[in-house]
Amino acid sequence: MLRLSVVFRSSKLFSTSALQLAASRPVKATAKGFKGNVSGKKNRKTAGSFRFFEDHIHYTKNREEGTQLSNLEFFGNELHSNKVVGFTEKQVQKLVQLGAFKKDQFNELFKVPITLLRNETEIIHKFITSTQSTPSSENRICLLGERGIGKTTLLTQAQALALNNGNTIIIPISYALKLVDGTNDYFYDSKLGTYTQPMYLKKLLAKIEYVNKESLQKLSLSQDYTIDGISKDKASVKFTPKHSLLDLVKANVAGRQRGKVFQILINELLKQNKSSVLLTVDNFSALTSNPITAYRNIENKLIYTEEFQISKFIFQLTSGEISFNQGGVLLATSSDDKPSITLKHGLGLIEADPYLKESEFSRQLASKLVGVKPIEVSKLSKENVSILIEKYIEAQAFNNFELEANSKEHLVNQKYVLSGNGNPLELLKSITLYH
Amino acid sequence: MFSRTILRNSIIKSQTQVITPFPRAYLFSIRFNSTLPPSNQNNSKIQKKDELPIKEGEEEEEAQAWLDAVKELRERYISQGIPDYESAHMKQLKSEVFEPSEEQLAKYASLQDKPIPLRNDPVVQHCTNMVMKDGKKSKAQKYIARALYIVRLKLRQDPVNVLKETLDKLGPLMETKTYKTRVAKNLVVPVPLNQRQRYRRAFLWILEGSDKRRSKDFSVRLGEEIIDAYLGRSSGYDKRAQIHKQAMLHRAYVKLR
């Protein structure tokens, strides 16, 4: 039997044509999905925060449990240098919307964010007062300095001063890298002749609306405007001189038309005389370091910075091509961006090599920065460090063993050296992240 | 023999193309100049080079005059009986030496009792070393510092004290060790742990607990786990209880001397 079966099997192997010709049974498709864990172990991670360190300390409600400093004066119009002051609740609300407080500033130690009034604060104060009366082409400043020296903090102080005035409209670009890094949606607006970024504009217009509510309400439109709907079925939005600028900013407009709304807003602000306009750009060096953006056109070629509506508007203001009747431009560089010759040549700090490539040095952008006044932010003095340390001791930011082993004078000397002779960020790190 | 072979090779190399008229045996009997004793003439020349030639010029005269003057002055001072005639020069040397003021001396005396403060806390340093991988200490320090900052923000206390307290609470007091008797069954003996060993086991449990947390940032996971352990919510406490239980079961084997 065994033999027969073997023969039978072997004889069957010779005729394979039937097998080949036979239609295969259709295999039922099953969704396998992404196999993340190959080993088969179930690794459930449920407890705790999902955030990274910077986000964790910034977003969790740490500030509510922060220390309330005693005898803390608030940031007003009296600005004596070498003094630590806190922002009022109203200021904080608006400054948060402006994106003034960054994640690495260790503000969560205090109930109210604090700031040190320095020598540069006086310069900023003078600048803000001059924006009230003189055109923006005469008030153009760029803050320079090493990492953590306090450029963004000074920008915040300028914004707080402008908010105190009550008659200043702030246009905040809190992180200019967002304009060029390719993270936003964009399209070519043929009517404007520029590329627009609808989602970025939506956020920007929301910020402008929230911060400048009172000032925008006072200003009315100078002429009629009609903004088309998304499709033929949707009604267009009409604006008349009865409407204020706040109505324009608040209007629920399709993303495709948002560029036009922003353009109308800028045109109206350029015409008016009632209030001053302050443009603040943080991380401005992102624009000069990346003259060619990460965005591509329909021919798959990279787009130049100035072809974007917002970037073009910024450079028009920095060059003085357009100017608000009263206002100013305040730029702050960032050390996160690669150092660019474009910025330094534009500000007149160095002379660029005439044989440099376009990728290394953008002549076009550099020419738009002529006339902008560079301000080099200096390091903190020992007195400044001493006053800051007092506040941080009060906020219990120091370790007990450090306080027990050293006198205050000792601590000041130690921290002054550890901070690289007065770099504020390094000072804070040496206090908070030293164990 | 060795020198002979070298010699022969060198001669053969130098005369490869020239056919020597001498027989081979004659070649080996040649004596070269290097082996001869040096001549007296050459030796004398070398000796002259080593000695400095005495020049008779203005410079020499001036130097001699100076030396004479110094000698004369010294003799005069000795004859007049002036003591320490070189002290003026010595004073100048002394004035450069640092002399502490009274204030500084008092401060020095007051600081004598106090120990030199440590740069880092030893417990924190121990934990840092446990976190460290591949010898990257600064990275480990960054993780620990950030974790402790999170602890400070959440509890508003000194995080180093919190860490110490947590490790003290969590660390087991005893551990069981197995000894092979080679005769019958193995002996399980409870052994007490010192502070460092206790802290080590406690921190390992904290690290184990932190791995089960959600954040991709290690410092956040660690910080949160330390907070939970401080508040008595860590899974390490169960492990501690289990170890203690085992030690209690085998308490009969504790050797007391």
XYZ file of C-alpha atoms in Angstrom:
692
model
C 0.000 0.000 0.000
C 2.750 2.246 0.926
C 4.500 1.664 -2.300
C 1.385 2.284 -4.298
C 0.756 5.509 -2.567
C 4.291 6.596 -3.269
C 3.914 5.752 -6.911
C 0.590 7.447 -7.024
C 1.983 10.564 -5.532
C 5.011 10.594 -7.723
C 2.972 10.032 -10.879
C 0.805 12.952 -9.937
C 3.767 15.202 -9.807
C 4.460 14.736 -13.489
C 1.239 16.392 -14.565
C 1.364 19.901 -13.195
C -0.413 21.608 -16.065
C -3.807 21.219 -14.443
C -2.519 22.936 -11.349
C -1.051 25.743 -13.313
C -4.117 26.273 -15.445
C -6.510 26.182 -12.519
C -7.671 29.588 -11.396
C -6.320 30.408 -7.993
C -8.750 31.039 -5.213
C -9.073 34.741 -4.564
C -7.314 35.665 -1.347
C -9.388 37.747 0.986
C -7.691 41.041 1.636
C -7.166 41.746 5.296
C -6.125 45.036 6.793
C -2.912 44.387 8.658
C -2.217 47.934 9.658
C 1.034 49.291 10.987
C 2.863 46.838 13.162
C 4.482 48.956 15.770
C 5.547 46.478 18.394
C 7.195 43.506 16.676
C 8.124 41.653 19.852
C 4.467 41.237 20.794
C 4.904 42.665 24.272
C 2.217 45.053 25.256
C 3.881 48.134 26.574
C 1.162 50.284 27.963
C 2.241 53.744 28.886
C -0.671 55.597 30.296
C 0.472 57.562 33.283
C 2.050 60.985 33.177
C 2.480 63.840 30.770
C 3.145 63.150 27.081
C 5.049 66.391 26.558
C 8.720 67.206 26.207
C 10.508 69.093 28.969
C 10.081 72.639 27.596
C 6.410 72.119 26.843
C 5.838 70.307 30.124
C 7.091 73.154 32.272
C 5.482 75.788 30.037
C 2.010 74.351 29.613
C 1.321 72.641 32.917
C -0.215 75.072 35.372
C 2.963 75.719 37.293
C 2.651 79.470 37.320
C -0.469 79.340 39.477
C 1.553 77.751 42.269
C 4.459 80.136 41.708
C 5.866 82.524 44.268
C 4.237 85.896 44.714
C 7.130 88.284 45.221
C 6.754 90.899 47.905
C 7.185 94.602 47.126
C 7.065 93.957 43.410
C 6.321 97.047 41.366
C 4.496 96.747 38.095
C 5.755 97.603 34.656
C 4.561 101.143 34.096
C 5.876 104.289 32.535
C 8.425 104.950 35.277
C 11.422 102.989 34.187
C 14.410 103.267 36.482
C 17.234 101.061 35.373
C 18.475 98.182 37.539
C 15.079 97.270 38.936
C 12.992 94.131 38.757
C 9.327 94.673 37.959
C 6.386 92.407 37.187
C 3.776 92.594 34.465
C 0.163 93.303 35.360
C -2.511 90.702 34.690
C -3.894 92.687 31.742
C -0.440 93.040 30.245
C 0.212 89.314 30.713
C -3.022 88.378 28.966
C -2.123 90.418 25.911
C 1.572 89.572 25.925
C 0.759 85.860 25.990
C -1.378 86.382 22.899
C 1.487 88.266 21.280
C 3.760 85.267 21.881
C 6.095 87.357 23.997
C 6.903 84.743 26.646
C 9.110 81.923 25.434
C 9.417 78.451 26.860
C 12.992 78.709 28.135
C 12.601 81.855 30.243
C 11.818 80.082 33.558
C 8.788 82.330 34.125
C 6.913 79.477 35.812
C 8.844 80.057 39.044
C 6.779 83.202 39.686
C 3.100 83.900 39.804
C 3.639 86.986 37.667
C 6.368 87.039 35.010
C 9.135 89.416 36.048
C 11.513 91.511 33.994
C 14.652 93.489 34.712
C 14.857 97.108 33.677
C 18.277 97.640 32.118
C 20.117 100.396 30.356
C 18.670 99.206 27.054
C 15.140 99.638 28.436
C 15.635 103.380 28.339
C 16.592 103.196 24.662
C 13.469 101.132 23.980
C 11.362 103.628 25.960
C 12.683 106.504 23.866
C 11.983 104.514 20.728
C 8.384 103.846 21.738
C 7.781 107.505 22.596
C 9.174 108.591 19.243
C 6.865 106.137 17.440
C 3.948 108.205 18.752
C 4.873 111.246 16.748
C 7.273 110.346 13.940
C 6.807 108.127 10.862
C 7.928 104.526 10.973
C 10.671 105.118 8.392
C 12.492 107.134 11.069
C 12.026 104.528 13.783
C 13.666 101.328 12.699
C 15.659 99.314 15.234
C 17.252 95.879 15.175
C 18.345 94.208 18.433
C 21.514 92.153 18.177
C 23.429 90.053 20.678
C 24.528 86.618 21.738
C 22.196 83.788 22.731
C 20.194 84.458 25.885
C 21.313 88.072 26.223
C 17.726 89.381 26.413
C 16.683 90.472 22.931
C 13.244 88.880 23.160
C 12.797 90.257 26.679
C 13.493 93.759 25.425
C 10.999 93.193 22.626
C 8.461 92.171 25.269
C 9.188 95.338 27.218
C 8.617 97.375 24.053
C 5.298 95.634 23.466
C 4.285 96.224 27.098
C 5.151 99.919 26.748
C 3.109 100.123 23.571
C 0.184 98.451 25.340
C 0.476 100.984 28.164
C 0.124 103.814 25.661
C -3.245 102.518 24.578
C -3.071 104.215 21.216
C -0.658 101.904 19.475
C -1.588 99.122 17.122
C 0.848 96.208 17.380
C 1.440 93.865 14.473
C 3.296 90.951 16.058
C 5.408 88.417 14.176
C 6.466 86.323 17.160
C 8.536 83.711 15.335
C 9.605 84.707 11.820
C 10.994 81.269 11.022
C 7.383 80.125 10.594
C 7.163 82.308 7.487
C 9.937 80.549 5.612
C 10.280 77.008 6.964
C 7.570 75.490 4.795
C 5.205 74.513 7.602
C 2.268 76.662 6.501
C -0.154 76.235 3.628
C 0.308 78.730 0.787
C -0.944 79.632 -2.666
C -0.259 82.231 -5.311
C -2.753 85.078 -5.142
C -2.830 86.452 -8.666
C -4.749 89.585 -7.640
C -2.101 90.541 -5.059
C 0.798 89.215 -7.112
C 2.254 87.456 -4.072
C 2.065 84.125 -2.290
C -0.190 84.167 0.765
C -0.251 81.878 3.808
C -3.944 81.643 4.851
C -3.569 79.722 8.109
C -0.712 81.896 9.351
C -2.728 84.971 8.415
C -5.737 83.655 10.325
C -3.679 83.394 13.500
C -2.008 86.741 12.890
C -5.318 88.519 12.320
C -6.722 86.896 15.473
C -3.740 88.192 17.440
C -4.105 91.690 15.983
C -7.802 91.658 16.819
C -7.291 90.516 20.438
C -4.456 92.879 21.272
C -5.635 96.034 19.495
C -9.365 95.827 20.025
C -9.814 99.338 21.398
C -7.545 101.086 18.915
C -8.962 99.304 15.872
C -12.500 100.136 16.901
C -11.728 103.836 16.703
C -10.549 103.626 13.108
C -13.092 103.416 10.309
C -12.513 102.334 6.737
C -11.821 105.052 4.153
C -13.694 103.443 1.228
C -15.907 100.546 0.147
C -14.448 97.089 -0.177
C -15.957 93.878 -1.486
C -14.483 90.528 -0.698
C -15.776 87.658 -2.814
C -17.180 84.459 -1.351
C -15.534 81.073 -1.736
C -17.844 80.027 -4.584
C -20.528 81.636 -6.674
C -23.178 80.353 -4.279
C -21.630 82.033 -1.248
C -22.339 85.711 -0.798
C -19.547 88.194 -0.907
C -18.707 90.321 2.134
C -19.045 94.065 1.768
C -17.386 96.746 3.847
C -18.391 100.379 3.884
C -16.844 103.447 5.604
C -19.318 102.808 8.431
C -17.339 99.720 9.375
C -14.351 99.942 11.631
C -11.025 98.181 11.138
C -12.038 95.807 13.924
C -15.000 94.658 11.791
C -12.601 94.007 8.939
C -10.244 91.943 11.070
C -13.087 90.038 12.717
C -14.837 89.219 9.426
C -15.329 85.555 8.712
C -13.699 85.335 5.309
C -12.638 82.308 3.296
C -8.986 81.352 3.443
C -8.490 82.276 -0.201
C -9.544 85.867 0.542
C -7.532 86.336 3.729
C -4.584 87.847 1.916
C -6.848 90.545 0.591
C -8.169 91.327 4.080
C -4.626 91.706 5.389
C -3.727 93.945 2.457
C -6.757 96.182 3.087
C -5.815 96.392 6.776
C -2.269 97.471 5.945
C -3.440 100.010 3.356
C -5.897 101.500 5.824
C -3.263 101.688 8.554
C -0.901 103.445 6.162
C -3.526 106.077 5.409
C -4.693 106.870 8.941
C -3.234 109.443 11.345
C -5.030 108.679 14.583
C -2.881 105.953 16.087
C 0.667 104.737 15.786
C 1.533 101.311 14.399
C 4.336 99.143 15.732
C 5.630 96.133 13.841
C 7.578 93.723 16.043
C 9.445 90.807 14.508
C 11.132 88.237 16.688
C 13.624 85.795 15.129
C 14.000 88.269 12.272
C 17.336 86.708 11.326
C 15.387 83.681 10.040
C 14.322 85.804 7.072
C 17.817 87.026 6.262
C 19.427 83.631 6.861
C 16.925 81.930 4.556
C 16.414 84.310 1.622
C 15.211 81.294 -0.337
C 12.345 79.636 1.530
C 11.488 75.950 1.852
C 8.338 76.530 -0.241
C 8.219 75.574 -3.930
C 6.267 76.977 -6.865
C 4.366 75.015 -9.537
C 7.611 74.504 -11.444
C 9.046 72.855 -8.328
C 11.522 75.675 -7.812
C 12.153 77.260 -4.420
C 10.372 80.538 -3.769
C 12.177 83.709 -2.744
C 11.287 85.217 0.662
C 10.034 88.478 -0.728
C 7.473 86.764 -2.926
C 5.409 86.058 0.189
C 2.931 88.685 1.256
C 3.954 89.000 4.921
C 7.698 88.879 4.277
C 7.327 91.453 1.541
C 5.391 93.693 3.919
C 8.125 93.372 6.575
C 10.911 94.255 4.144
C 8.903 97.154 2.689
C 8.719 98.605 6.185
C 12.374 97.933 7.057
C 13.508 99.593 3.851
C 11.216 102.570 4.361
C 9.493 101.907 1.037
C 6.201 102.164 2.862
C 5.829 104.040 6.115
C 3.138 104.508 8.729
C 2.438 108.121 9.568
C 3.256 107.364 13.183
C 4.935 104.160 14.057
C 8.043 102.057 14.109
C 9.681 98.770 13.286
C 11.360 96.736 16.005
C 13.334 93.681 14.960
C 15.044 91.134 17.185
C 17.491 88.595 15.856
C 17.916 85.062 17.121
C 21.045 83.019 17.592
C 19.142 79.891 16.551
C 19.505 80.920 12.921
C 22.781 80.540 11.130
C 24.767 83.789 11.138
C 24.173 85.623 7.879
C 26.305 88.198 6.128
C 23.109 89.621 4.625
C 21.934 90.959 7.974
C 25.255 92.409 9.077
C 25.980 93.959 5.688
C 22.468 95.390 5.545
C 22.891 96.983 8.958
C 26.264 98.382 7.885
C 28.286 96.414 10.400
C 30.512 94.623 7.881
C 31.381 94.930 4.223
C 30.449 91.823 2.232
C 32.882 90.197 -0.171
C 31.759 91.165 -3.712
C 32.424 87.645 -4.992
C 30.070 85.890 -2.545
C 27.453 83.569 -3.976
C 23.748 84.363 -3.921
C 23.208 81.490 -1.497
C 25.678 83.007 0.971
C 24.729 86.644 0.637
C 21.508 88.186 -0.659
C 22.185 91.652 -1.995
C 18.502 92.304 -2.556
C 17.557 91.691 1.065
C 20.621 93.496 2.410
C 19.633 96.617 0.475
C 16.244 96.532 2.247
C 17.892 96.889 5.632
C 19.767 100.092 4.943
C 18.868 102.671 7.547
C 17.884 100.216 10.271
C 19.692 101.113 13.478
C 21.492 98.174 15.084
C 21.513 97.986 18.882
C 23.918 95.555 20.494
C 22.417 94.325 23.762
C 25.061 94.335 26.474
C 25.614 91.825 29.274
C 24.273 92.299 32.775
C 26.353 94.135 35.318
C 27.154 92.692 38.719
C 24.517 94.963 40.287
C 21.916 93.586 37.881
C 22.932 90.024 38.763
C 22.723 90.827 42.467
C 19.179 92.193 42.159
C 18.034 89.224 40.093
C 19.544 86.786 42.576
C 17.605 88.456 45.413
C 14.364 87.727 43.597
C 15.317 84.151 42.792
C 16.246 83.516 46.418
C 12.804 84.791 47.373
C 11.241 82.445 44.807
C 13.140 79.511 46.390
C 14.869 78.712 43.138
C 18.159 77.983 44.882
C 19.174 74.735 46.500
C 19.360 74.809 50.279
C 22.953 73.599 50.400
C 23.996 76.469 48.136
C 22.378 79.039 50.390
C 23.815 77.485 53.546
C 27.355 77.306 52.247
C 27.550 80.798 50.719
C 26.807 84.338 51.722
C 24.815 86.480 49.296
C 27.933 88.304 48.150
C 29.590 84.964 47.505
C 26.609 83.734 45.533
C 26.553 86.854 43.385
C 30.229 86.479 42.571
C 29.820 82.775 41.812
C 26.812 83.186 39.593
C 28.300 86.178 37.816
C 31.232 84.017 36.761
C 29.044 81.007 35.919
C 26.817 83.182 33.750
C 29.777 84.100 31.560
C 30.056 87.573 33.083
C 26.384 88.464 32.875
C 24.490 86.426 30.296
C 20.909 86.321 31.672
C 19.964 82.896 30.268
C 23.143 81.311 31.544
C 22.527 82.980 34.904
C 19.046 81.463 35.136
C 20.347 78.056 34.111
C 23.092 78.230 36.730
C 20.414 78.956 39.343
C 17.623 76.598 38.339
C 19.458 73.667 36.774
C 22.334 73.360 39.242
C 22.258 70.464 41.682
C 82.412 38.346 12.351
C 79.488 40.694 12.140
C 81.619 43.752 11.408
C 83.516 41.832 8.820
C 80.424 40.836 6.904
C 79.113 44.423 6.903
C 82.461 45.632 5.673
C 82.506 43.103 2.916
C 78.979 43.918 1.822
C 79.720 47.617 1.711
C 82.808 47.103 -0.399
C 80.988 44.819 -2.769
C 78.152 47.365 -3.088
C 80.543 50.193 -3.855
C 82.457 48.210 -6.372
C 79.690 46.346 -8.136
C 80.515 47.802 -11.519
C 84.263 48.034 -11.073
C 86.168 44.816 -11.422
C 88.601 44.605 -8.544
C 92.139 43.700 -9.370
C 92.721 42.304 -5.870
C 91.972 38.784 -4.836
C 89.142 38.287 -2.283
C 91.432 37.501 0.618
C 93.287 40.806 0.189
C 90.079 42.755 0.479
C 89.421 41.469 3.951
C 92.845 42.503 5.172
C 92.396 46.217 4.303
C 92.515 48.639 7.251
C 90.488 51.827 6.966
C 91.173 55.289 8.361
C 88.373 55.117 10.926
C 90.121 52.415 12.824
C 93.371 54.374 13.039
C 94.167 56.419 16.221
C 93.368 60.142 15.849
C 96.217 62.415 15.001
C 97.525 64.938 17.547
C 97.023 67.892 15.214
C 93.273 67.453 14.874
C 92.859 67.035 18.628
C 94.558 70.302 19.396
C 92.228 72.123 17.001
C 89.148 70.832 18.793
C 90.508 71.893 22.157
C 91.053 75.421 20.897
C 87.485 75.624 19.659
C 86.091 74.674 23.078
C 87.999 77.388 24.928
C 86.628 80.944 24.705
C 89.119 83.285 23.177
C 90.017 86.192 25.466
C 89.399 89.407 23.736
C 91.198 92.501 24.724
C 88.827 95.354 24.026
C 86.742 98.123 25.531
C 84.014 95.834 26.792
C 86.394 93.794 28.803
C 87.885 96.862 30.378
C 84.487 98.216 31.312
C 83.426 94.970 32.919
C 86.648 94.811 34.872
C 86.105 98.371 36.057
C 82.620 97.448 37.306
C 83.903 94.409 39.149
C 86.651 96.471 40.732
C 84.148 99.100 41.842
C 81.900 96.487 43.466
C 84.905 94.935 45.197
C 86.015 98.343 46.451
C 82.522 99.182 47.755
C 82.246 95.904 49.573
C 85.604 96.432 51.234
C 84.588 99.959 52.266
C 81.281 98.785 53.792
C 83.082 96.059 55.727
C 85.731 98.464 56.956
C 83.054 101.014 58.033
C 81.153 98.275 59.841
C 77.803 98.721 58.031
C 75.643 95.697 58.776
C 73.434 94.176 56.027
C 74.700 96.395 53.260
C 72.831 94.174 50.795
C 69.464 94.428 52.667
C 68.121 97.185 50.403
C 68.069 94.737 47.588
C 66.594 92.056 49.818
C 63.810 94.405 50.968
C 62.817 94.978 47.399
C 62.464 91.242 46.983
C 60.478 90.967 50.213
C 57.989 93.679 49.238
C 56.752 91.518 46.369
C 55.684 88.746 48.711
C 51.936 88.718 49.543
C 51.129 89.665 53.079
C 47.516 89.146 54.181
C 45.769 91.957 55.985
C 44.292 91.556 59.443
C 40.810 91.331 58.020
C 41.835 88.559 55.718
C 43.571 86.728 58.541
C 40.464 87.004 60.691
C 38.337 85.657 57.863
C 40.782 82.822 57.359
C 40.606 81.970 61.039
C 36.794 82.059 61.034
C 36.638 79.705 58.050
C 38.968 77.141 59.575
C 36.153 75.242 61.320
C 33.914 75.107 58.255
C 34.389 72.312 55.745
C 35.008 73.112 52.082
C 31.567 72.973 50.416
C 31.111 70.145 47.945
C 30.550 71.062 44.335
C 27.703 68.591 43.926
C 25.577 66.650 46.322
C 26.947 63.077 46.619
C 23.491 61.479 46.415
C 22.624 63.437 43.272
C 25.998 62.502 41.845
C 25.322 58.816 42.584
C 21.980 59.002 40.786
C 23.609 60.827 37.872
C 26.144 58.056 37.512
C 23.353 55.504 37.465
C 21.556 57.382 34.699
C 24.753 57.794 32.688
C 25.244 55.690 29.574
C 28.431 55.320 27.553
C 30.261 57.713 29.851
C 28.169 60.695 28.777
C 28.016 62.419 32.124
C 26.983 65.896 31.031
C 23.957 64.418 29.309
C 23.075 62.504 32.475
C 23.526 65.680 34.529
C 21.152 67.498 32.199
C 18.483 64.817 32.623
C 18.784 64.854 36.408
C 18.813 68.661 36.613
C 15.695 68.924 34.478
C 13.928 66.173 36.417
C 14.710 67.922 39.688
C 13.462 71.230 38.255
C 10.131 69.558 37.508
C 10.076 68.276 41.103
C 10.728 71.814 42.368
C 7.925 73.267 40.255
C 5.399 70.668 41.348
C 6.207 70.413 45.054
C 7.796 73.869 45.620
C 10.458 72.324 47.859
C 14.183 71.780 47.601
C 14.329 68.885 45.089
C 17.590 67.458 46.448
C 15.995 67.014 49.860
C 12.924 65.495 48.218
C 15.101 63.018 46.321
C 17.018 62.039 49.440
C 13.845 61.591 51.434
C 12.285 59.512 48.662
C 15.311 57.235 48.364
C 15.362 56.821 52.123
C 11.682 55.879 52.199
C 11.882 53.575 49.213
C 15.207 51.864 49.829
C 14.960 48.330 51.331
C 16.691 47.718 54.654
C 17.589 44.055 54.062
C 18.248 41.769 51.163
C 18.487 37.988 50.923
C 21.601 36.314 49.584
C 21.940 32.652 48.621
C 24.957 30.717 49.840
C 25.855 27.353 48.366
C 26.576 24.881 51.152
C 27.740 22.093 48.795
C 26.201 19.611 51.209
C 22.476 19.922 51.232
C 20.124 22.726 50.225
C 21.319 26.272 49.666
C 21.155 28.792 52.473
C 19.126 31.970 52.004
C 20.517 34.525 54.406
C 19.142 38.009 55.028
C 21.869 40.650 54.782
C 21.613 44.282 55.875
C 22.300 46.970 53.269
C 24.297 50.122 53.738
C 22.966 53.533 52.720
C 24.529 53.564 49.295
C 23.194 50.089 48.497
C 19.710 51.063 49.687
C 19.705 54.238 47.581
C 20.922 52.282 44.585
C 18.060 49.778 44.744
C 15.501 52.513 45.344
C 16.709 54.591 42.406
C 16.695 51.529 40.137
C 13.014 51.040 40.978
C 12.384 54.705 40.237
C 14.066 54.283 36.853
C 11.995 51.182 36.206
C 8.827 53.093 37.042
C 9.830 56.000 34.822
C 10.094 53.679 31.816
C 6.378 53.004 32.015
C 5.476 56.653 31.671
C 4.186 58.335 28.558
C 6.521 61.202 27.761
C 9.275 60.743 25.206
C 11.504 62.997 27.285
C 13.385 61.009 29.908
C 13.730 63.948 32.268
C 9.931 64.430 32.345
C 9.364 60.726 33.030
C 11.969 60.696 35.779
C 10.720 63.901 37.386
C 7.151 62.645 37.495
C 8.227 59.285 38.931
C 10.252 60.961 41.682
C 7.197 63.058 42.601
C 4.978 59.968 42.700
C 7.533 58.041 44.745
C 7.770 60.954 47.186
C 3.993 60.936 47.552
C 4.017 57.157 48.135
C 2.527 56.101 44.820
C 5.456 54.204 43.312
C 5.360 50.473 42.529
C 8.745 50.248 44.252
C 7.044 50.157 47.654
C 5.499 46.746 46.845
C 8.921 45.412 45.872
C 10.364 46.763 49.081
C 7.655 45.057 51.131
C 8.230 41.779 49.292
C 11.972 41.870 49.947
C 11.353 42.613 53.622
C 8.896 39.740 53.803
C 11.422 37.331 52.347
C 14.077 38.523 54.750
C 11.696 37.985 57.658
C 10.977 34.416 56.524
C 14.663 33.575 56.529
C 15.498 35.397 59.725
C 16.527 32.104 61.355
C 19.653 32.055 59.213
C 20.918 35.437 60.313
C 24.368 35.006 61.787
C 24.835 36.942 64.952
C 28.227 37.011 66.518
